[in-house]
mmCIF file with all atom_site columns, C-alpha atoms and ligand atoms in Angstrom:
data_model
loop_
_atom_site.group_PDB
_atom_site.id
_atom_site.type_symbol
_atom_site.label_atom_id
_atom_site.label_alt_id
_atom_site.label_comp_id
_atom_site.label_asym_id
_atom_site.label_entity_id
_atom_site.label_seq_id
_atom_site.pdbx_PDB_ins_code
_atom_site.Cartn_x
_atom_site.Cartn_y
_atom_site.Cartn_z
_atom_site.occupancy
_atom_site.B_iso_or_equiv
_atom_site.pdbx_formal_charge
_atom_site.auth_seq_id
_atom_site.auth_comp_id
_atom_site.auth_asym_id
_atom_site.auth_atom_id
_atom_site.pdbx_PDB_model_num
ATOM   1   C  CA  . MET E 1 1   ? 19.281  -32.237 -37.424 1.00 59.00 ? 1   MET E CA  1
ATOM   2   C  CA  . SER E 1 2   ? 16.878  -33.643 -34.851 1.00 78.00 ? 2   SER E CA  1
ATOM   3   C  CA  . LYS E 1 3   ? 13.228  -34.135 -35.627 1.00 91.00 ? 3   LYS E CA  1
ATOM   4   C  CA  . PRO E 1 4   ? 11.022  -31.063 -35.321 1.00 96.00 ? 4   PRO E CA  1
ATOM   5   C  CA  . TYR E 1 5   ? 9.346   -30.171 -32.063 1.00 98.00 ? 5   TYR E CA  1
ATOM   6   C  CA  . SER E 1 6   ? 5.648   -30.695 -32.705 1.00 98.00 ? 6   SER E CA  1
ATOM   7   C  CA  . GLY E 1 7   ? 2.638   -30.207 -30.514 1.00 98.00 ? 7   GLY E CA  1
ATOM   8   C  CA  . GLY E 1 8   ? -0.487  -28.188 -29.938 1.00 98.00 ? 8   GLY E CA  1
ATOM   9   C  CA  . CYS E 1 9   ? -3.530  -27.706 -27.758 1.00 98.00 ? 9   CYS E CA  1
ATOM   10  C  CA  . ALA E 1 10  ? -5.623  -30.419 -26.129 1.00 98.00 ? 10  ALA E CA  1
ATOM   11  C  CA  . CYS E 1 11  ? -8.352  -30.456 -28.806 1.00 98.00 ? 11  CYS E CA  1
ATOM   12  C  CA  . GLY E 1 12  ? -5.974  -30.281 -31.778 1.00 98.00 ? 12  GLY E CA  1
ATOM   13  C  CA  . LYS E 1 13  ? -7.175  -27.009 -33.372 1.00 98.00 ? 13  LYS E CA  1
ATOM   14  C  CA  . ILE E 1 14  ? -3.837  -25.311 -32.753 1.00 98.00 ? 14  ILE E CA  1
ATOM   15  C  CA  . ARG E 1 15  ? -0.774  -27.153 -34.027 1.00 98.00 ? 15  ARG E CA  1
ATOM   16  C  CA  . TYR E 1 16  ? 2.852   -26.159 -34.330 1.00 98.00 ? 16  TYR E CA  1
ATOM   17  C  CA  . GLU E 1 17  ? 6.015   -27.637 -35.718 1.00 98.00 ? 17  GLU E CA  1
ATOM   18  C  CA  . ILE E 1 18  ? 9.378   -26.097 -34.971 1.00 98.00 ? 18  ILE E CA  1
ATOM   19  C  CA  . SER E 1 19  ? 12.687  -27.033 -36.538 1.00 95.00 ? 19  SER E CA  1
ATOM   20  C  CA  . GLY E 1 20  ? 15.907  -26.440 -34.640 1.00 93.00 ? 20  GLY E CA  1
ATOM   21  C  CA  . GLU E 1 21  ? 16.769  -26.753 -30.989 1.00 95.00 ? 21  GLU E CA  1
ATOM   22  C  CA  . PRO E 1 22  ? 15.487  -24.574 -28.139 1.00 97.00 ? 22  PRO E CA  1
ATOM   23  C  CA  . ILE E 1 23  ? 17.857  -21.898 -26.873 1.00 97.00 ? 23  ILE E CA  1
ATOM   24  C  CA  . PHE E 1 24  ? 16.441  -22.018 -23.343 1.00 97.00 ? 24  PHE E CA  1
ATOM   25  C  CA  . GLN E 1 25  ? 14.305  -24.413 -21.326 1.00 98.00 ? 25  GLN E CA  1
ATOM   26  C  CA  . ASN E 1 26  ? 13.036  -23.310 -17.949 1.00 98.00 ? 26  ASN E CA  1
ATOM   27  C  CA  . ASP E 1 27  ? 10.547  -23.658 -15.171 1.00 98.00 ? 27  ASP E CA  1
ATOM   28  C  CA  . CYS E 1 28  ? 9.214   -20.229 -14.192 1.00 96.00 ? 28  CYS E CA  1
ATOM   29  C  CA  . GLN E 1 29  ? 7.711   -19.573 -10.779 1.00 97.00 ? 29  GLN E CA  1
ATOM   30  C  CA  . CYS E 1 30  ? 6.565   -16.005 -11.415 1.00 94.00 ? 30  CYS E CA  1
ATOM   31  C  CA  . ARG E 1 31  ? 3.071   -15.069 -10.317 1.00 93.00 ? 31  ARG E CA  1
ATOM   32  C  CA  . ASP E 1 32  ? 1.804   -14.814 -13.864 1.00 91.00 ? 32  ASP E CA  1
ATOM   33  C  CA  . CYS E 1 33  ? 2.991   -18.332 -14.727 1.00 94.00 ? 33  CYS E CA  1
ATOM   34  C  CA  . GLN E 1 34  ? 1.411   -19.647 -11.533 1.00 96.00 ? 34  GLN E CA  1
ATOM   35  C  CA  . ARG E 1 35  ? -1.960  -18.095 -12.333 1.00 93.00 ? 35  ARG E CA  1
ATOM   36  C  CA  . LYS E 1 36  ? -1.896  -19.267 -15.906 1.00 91.00 ? 36  LYS E CA  1
ATOM   37  C  CA  . SER E 1 37  ? -0.734  -22.812 -15.146 1.00 93.00 ? 37  SER E CA  1
ATOM   38  C  CA  . GLY E 1 38  ? -2.956  -23.298 -12.116 1.00 94.00 ? 38  GLY E CA  1
ATOM   39  C  CA  . THR E 1 39  ? -0.011  -24.616 -10.125 1.00 97.00 ? 39  THR E CA  1
ATOM   40  C  CA  . GLY E 1 40  ? 3.413   -23.535 -8.860  1.00 98.00 ? 40  GLY E CA  1
ATOM   41  C  CA  . HIS E 1 41  ? 5.202   -22.841 -12.132 1.00 98.00 ? 41  HIS E CA  1
ATOM   42  C  CA  . GLY E 1 42  ? 5.095   -22.977 -15.901 1.00 97.00 ? 42  GLY E CA  1
ATOM   43  C  CA  . SER E 1 43  ? 7.518   -25.040 -17.989 1.00 98.00 ? 43  SER E CA  1
ATOM   44  C  CA  . TYR E 1 44  ? 8.777   -23.611 -21.264 1.00 98.00 ? 44  TYR E CA  1
ATOM   45  C  CA  . LEU E 1 45  ? 10.956  -24.190 -24.284 1.00 98.00 ? 45  LEU E CA  1
ATOM   46  C  CA  . THR E 1 46  ? 12.089  -21.059 -26.090 1.00 97.00 ? 46  THR E CA  1
ATOM   47  C  CA  . PHE E 1 47  ? 13.167  -21.022 -29.721 1.00 97.00 ? 47  PHE E CA  1
ATOM   48  C  CA  . ALA E 1 48  ? 14.911  -18.234 -31.619 1.00 96.00 ? 48  ALA E CA  1
ATOM   49  C  CA  . GLY E 1 49  ? 13.866  -17.568 -35.200 1.00 90.00 ? 49  GLY E CA  1
ATOM   50  C  CA  . ARG E 1 50  ? 10.183  -17.291 -35.991 1.00 89.00 ? 50  ARG E CA  1
ATOM   51  C  CA  . GLY E 1 51  ? 10.940  -18.494 -39.522 1.00 89.00 ? 51  GLY E CA  1
ATOM   52  C  CA  . SER E 1 52  ? 11.424  -22.023 -38.213 1.00 94.00 ? 52  SER E CA  1
ATOM   53  C  CA  . VAL E 1 53  ? 7.944   -22.105 -36.668 1.00 97.00 ? 53  VAL E CA  1
ATOM   54  C  CA  . ASN E 1 54  ? 5.063   -23.577 -38.648 1.00 97.00 ? 54  ASN E CA  1
ATOM   55  C  CA  . LEU E 1 55  ? 1.819   -22.677 -36.914 1.00 97.00 ? 55  LEU E CA  1
ATOM   56  C  CA  . GLN E 1 56  ? -1.692  -23.853 -37.753 1.00 97.00 ? 56  GLN E CA  1
ATOM   57  C  CA  . GLY E 1 57  ? -4.984  -22.749 -36.251 1.00 97.00 ? 57  GLY E CA  1
ATOM   58  C  CA  . GLU E 1 58  ? -6.189  -19.463 -34.796 1.00 95.00 ? 58  GLU E CA  1
ATOM   59  C  CA  . ALA E 1 59  ? -5.128  -18.871 -31.236 1.00 96.00 ? 59  ALA E CA  1
ATOM   60  C  CA  . GLN E 1 60  ? -6.792  -16.377 -28.941 1.00 96.00 ? 60  GLN E CA  1
ATOM   61  C  CA  . GLN E 1 61  ? -4.234  -13.977 -27.508 1.00 95.00 ? 61  GLN E CA  1
ATOM   62  C  CA  . TRP E 1 62  ? -3.944  -11.752 -24.497 1.00 93.00 ? 62  TRP E CA  1
ATOM   63  C  CA  . ASP E 1 63  ? -1.184  -9.465  -23.322 1.00 93.00 ? 63  ASP E CA  1
ATOM   64  C  CA  . VAL E 1 64  ? 0.188   -9.468  -19.844 1.00 88.00 ? 64  VAL E CA  1
ATOM   65  C  CA  . VAL E 1 65  ? 3.014   -7.508  -18.265 1.00 86.00 ? 65  VAL E CA  1
ATOM   66  C  CA  . GLY E 1 66  ? 5.144   -9.964  -16.328 1.00 74.00 ? 66  GLY E CA  1
ATOM   67  C  CA  . ASP E 1 67  ? 7.062   -9.485  -13.118 1.00 71.00 ? 67  ASP E CA  1
ATOM   68  C  CA  . SER E 1 68  ? 9.999   -8.400  -15.263 1.00 73.00 ? 68  SER E CA  1
ATOM   69  C  CA  . GLY E 1 69  ? 8.012   -5.456  -16.636 1.00 79.00 ? 69  GLY E CA  1
ATOM   70  C  CA  . ASN E 1 70  ? 8.162   -6.857  -20.176 1.00 81.00 ? 70  ASN E CA  1
ATOM   71  C  CA  . ALA E 1 71  ? 4.958   -7.439  -22.126 1.00 88.00 ? 71  ALA E CA  1
ATOM   72  C  CA  . LYS E 1 72  ? 4.262   -10.959 -23.200 1.00 92.00 ? 72  LYS E CA  1
ATOM   73  C  CA  . THR E 1 73  ? 1.470   -12.242 -25.369 1.00 95.00 ? 73  THR E CA  1
ATOM   74  C  CA  . ARG E 1 74  ? -0.034  -15.519 -24.318 1.00 95.00 ? 74  ARG E CA  1
ATOM   75  C  CA  . ALA E 1 75  ? -1.762  -17.605 -26.947 1.00 97.00 ? 75  ALA E CA  1
ATOM   76  C  CA  . PHE E 1 76  ? -4.357  -20.198 -26.049 1.00 96.00 ? 76  PHE E CA  1
ATOM   77  C  CA  . CYS E 1 77  ? -6.953  -22.265 -27.862 1.00 98.00 ? 77  CYS E CA  1
ATOM   78  C  CA  . PRO E 1 78  ? -10.393 -20.586 -27.864 1.00 97.00 ? 78  PRO E CA  1
ATOM   79  C  CA  . THR E 1 79  ? -12.078 -23.994 -27.935 1.00 98.00 ? 79  THR E CA  1
ATOM   80  C  CA  . CYS E 1 80  ? -10.290 -26.050 -25.290 1.00 98.00 ? 80  CYS E CA  1
ATOM   81  C  CA  . GLY E 1 81  ? -8.539  -23.231 -23.411 1.00 96.00 ? 81  GLY E CA  1
ATOM   82  C  CA  . SER E 1 82  ? -5.103  -24.853 -23.438 1.00 96.00 ? 82  SER E CA  1
ATOM   83  C  CA  . PRO E 1 83  ? -2.179  -22.448 -23.237 1.00 96.00 ? 83  PRO E CA  1
ATOM   84  C  CA  . VAL E 1 84  ? 0.071   -23.229 -26.205 1.00 97.00 ? 84  VAL E CA  1
ATOM   85  C  CA  . TYR E 1 85  ? 2.680   -20.539 -26.823 1.00 97.00 ? 85  TYR E CA  1
ATOM   86  C  CA  . LEU E 1 86  ? 3.841   -17.066 -25.976 1.00 96.00 ? 86  LEU E CA  1
ATOM   87  C  CA  . THR E 1 87  ? 5.584   -14.270 -27.770 1.00 95.00 ? 87  THR E CA  1
ATOM   88  C  CA  . PHE E 1 88  ? 7.310   -11.093 -26.612 1.00 93.00 ? 88  PHE E CA  1
ATOM   89  C  CA  . SER E 1 89  ? 6.901   -7.664  -28.175 1.00 91.00 ? 89  SER E CA  1
ATOM   90  C  CA  . ALA E 1 90  ? 10.409  -6.659  -27.057 1.00 91.00 ? 90  ALA E CA  1
ATOM   91  C  CA  . ALA E 1 91  ? 11.953  -9.790  -28.618 1.00 93.00 ? 91  ALA E CA  1
ATOM   92  C  CA  . PRO E 1 92  ? 9.900   -10.645 -31.706 1.00 94.00 ? 92  PRO E CA  1
ATOM   93  C  CA  . GLU E 1 93  ? 12.290  -13.397 -32.814 1.00 95.00 ? 93  GLU E CA  1
ATOM   94  C  CA  . LEU E 1 94  ? 11.486  -15.545 -29.796 1.00 96.00 ? 94  LEU E CA  1
ATOM   95  C  CA  . PHE E 1 95  ? 8.783   -18.191 -29.755 1.00 97.00 ? 95  PHE E CA  1
ATOM   96  C  CA  . THR E 1 96  ? 8.085   -19.991 -26.491 1.00 98.00 ? 96  THR E CA  1
ATOM   97  C  CA  . ILE E 1 97  ? 5.980   -23.104 -26.095 1.00 98.00 ? 97  ILE E CA  1
ATOM   98  C  CA  . HIS E 1 98  ? 4.525   -24.790 -23.053 1.00 98.00 ? 98  HIS E CA  1
ATOM   99  C  CA  . ALA E 1 99  ? 6.363   -28.045 -22.335 1.00 98.00 ? 99  ALA E CA  1
ATOM   100 C  CA  . ALA E 1 100 ? 3.202   -30.101 -21.904 1.00 97.00 ? 100 ALA E CA  1
ATOM   101 C  CA  . SER E 1 101 ? 1.848   -28.930 -25.268 1.00 98.00 ? 101 SER E CA  1
ATOM   102 C  CA  . LEU E 1 102 ? 4.523   -31.034 -26.979 1.00 98.00 ? 102 LEU E CA  1
ATOM   103 C  CA  . ASP E 1 103 ? 3.418   -34.288 -28.559 1.00 98.00 ? 103 ASP E CA  1
ATOM   104 C  CA  . ASP E 1 104 ? 6.323   -35.763 -26.609 1.00 98.00 ? 104 ASP E CA  1
ATOM   105 C  CA  . PRO E 1 105 ? 6.734   -33.738 -23.392 1.00 98.00 ? 105 PRO E CA  1
ATOM   106 C  CA  . GLY E 1 106 ? 9.614   -36.055 -22.488 1.00 98.00 ? 106 GLY E CA  1
ATOM   107 C  CA  . ARG E 1 107 ? 11.781  -33.937 -24.787 1.00 98.00 ? 107 ARG E CA  1
ATOM   108 C  CA  . TYR E 1 108 ? 11.651  -31.087 -22.288 1.00 98.00 ? 108 TYR E CA  1
ATOM   109 C  CA  . ARG E 1 109 ? 14.994  -30.746 -20.493 1.00 97.00 ? 109 ARG E CA  1
ATOM   110 C  CA  . PRO E 1 110 ? 14.755  -27.962 -17.919 1.00 98.00 ? 110 PRO E CA  1
ATOM   111 C  CA  . GLN E 1 111 ? 18.011  -26.069 -17.462 1.00 97.00 ? 111 GLN E CA  1
ATOM   112 C  CA  . ALA E 1 112 ? 16.993  -23.440 -14.949 1.00 98.00 ? 112 ALA E CA  1
ATOM   113 C  CA  . VAL E 1 113 ? 14.308  -22.165 -12.627 1.00 98.00 ? 113 VAL E CA  1
ATOM   114 C  CA  . THR E 1 114 ? 13.401  -18.495 -12.986 1.00 97.00 ? 114 THR E CA  1
ATOM   115 C  CA  . TYR E 1 115 ? 11.641  -16.235 -10.495 1.00 96.00 ? 115 TYR E CA  1
ATOM   116 C  CA  . THR E 1 116 ? 12.366  -18.457 -7.501  1.00 97.00 ? 116 THR E CA  1
ATOM   117 C  CA  . VAL E 1 117 ? 11.627  -15.339 -5.428  1.00 96.00 ? 117 VAL E CA  1
ATOM   118 C  CA  . ARG E 1 118 ? 7.947   -16.060 -6.157  1.00 96.00 ? 118 ARG E CA  1
ATOM   119 C  CA  . GLY E 1 119 ? 8.180   -19.819 -5.641  1.00 97.00 ? 119 GLY E CA  1
ATOM   120 C  CA  . TYR E 1 120 ? 6.364   -21.731 -2.927  1.00 98.00 ? 120 TYR E CA  1
ATOM   121 C  CA  . ALA E 1 121 ? 7.841   -24.498 -0.759  1.00 97.00 ? 121 ALA E CA  1
ATOM   122 C  CA  . TRP E 1 122 ? 5.179   -26.908 -1.998  1.00 98.00 ? 122 TRP E CA  1
ATOM   123 C  CA  . ASP E 1 123 ? 6.386   -26.423 -5.548  1.00 98.00 ? 123 ASP E CA  1
ATOM   124 C  CA  . TYR E 1 124 ? 9.579   -28.409 -5.091  1.00 96.00 ? 124 TYR E CA  1
ATOM   125 C  CA  . LEU E 1 125 ? 11.836  -28.491 -8.145  1.00 96.00 ? 125 LEU E CA  1
ATOM   126 C  CA  . ASP E 1 126 ? 15.046  -30.356 -8.953  1.00 95.00 ? 126 ASP E CA  1
ATOM   127 C  CA  . PRO E 1 127 ? 17.745  -28.862 -6.684  1.00 95.00 ? 127 PRO E CA  1
ATOM   128 C  CA  . ALA E 1 128 ? 20.362  -29.546 -9.374  1.00 96.00 ? 128 ALA E CA  1
ATOM   129 C  CA  . LEU E 1 129 ? 18.842  -26.908 -11.682 1.00 97.00 ? 129 LEU E CA  1
ATOM   130 C  CA  . ALA E 1 130 ? 20.339  -23.430 -11.889 1.00 97.00 ? 130 ALA E CA  1
ATOM   131 C  CA  . LYS E 1 131 ? 18.169  -21.044 -9.868  1.00 97.00 ? 131 LYS E CA  1
ATOM   132 C  CA  . PHE E 1 132 ? 17.547  -17.383 -10.547 1.00 97.00 ? 132 PHE E CA  1
ATOM   133 C  CA  . ASP E 1 133 ? 15.703  -14.961 -8.224  1.00 95.00 ? 133 ASP E CA  1
ATOM   134 C  CA  . THR E 1 134 ? 14.204  -13.314 -11.302 1.00 93.00 ? 134 THR E CA  1
ATOM   135 C  CA  . MET E 1 135 ? 15.483  -13.766 -14.843 1.00 89.00 ? 135 MET E CA  1
ATOM   136 C  CA  . PRO E 1 136 ? 19.049  -14.829 -15.677 1.00 87.00 ? 136 PRO E CA  1
ATOM   137 C  CA  . PRO E 1 137 ? 21.303  -11.864 -16.450 1.00 83.00 ? 137 PRO E CA  1
ATOM   138 C  CA  . ALA E 1 138 ? 21.220  -11.198 -20.181 1.00 70.00 ? 138 ALA E CA  1
HETATM 139 ZN ZN1 . ZN  A 2 .   ? -7.817  -26.665 -28.510 1.00 62.59 ? 1   ZN  A ZN1 1
HETATM 140 ZN ZN1 . ZN  A 2 .   ? 6.851   -16.766 -15.375 1.00 62.59 ? 2   ZN  A ZN1 1
#
């Protein structure tokens, strides 16, 4: 088993440690991820199995309905404002972290770009990645 994925917010009040490997790693160019990230896309690692997530600190949460129509809950640090993780009411087993919240962001290995329909030419991503107009078919 590889070492856990650990990370947190910029000020250190929110910390997580996740055992196991991510089931999906993607750059998302949807409008919501653009607004939240402040640039052209968000970068995410998604894990299945909330039992393998050890979370410390109280995150502030807000719900947003994404381009897909599904509600997601974004969790950020109330002190430093860093986005740290998100959860999905329709898929409670999933736990998604922001790639740059990792202690070692070099572990992020994007597999796909989602919502390219919302992407901008200035947000140029690796052409070798699988591209999806919206989300990959389930
Ligand atoms: Zn913080
Ligand atoms: Zn998105």
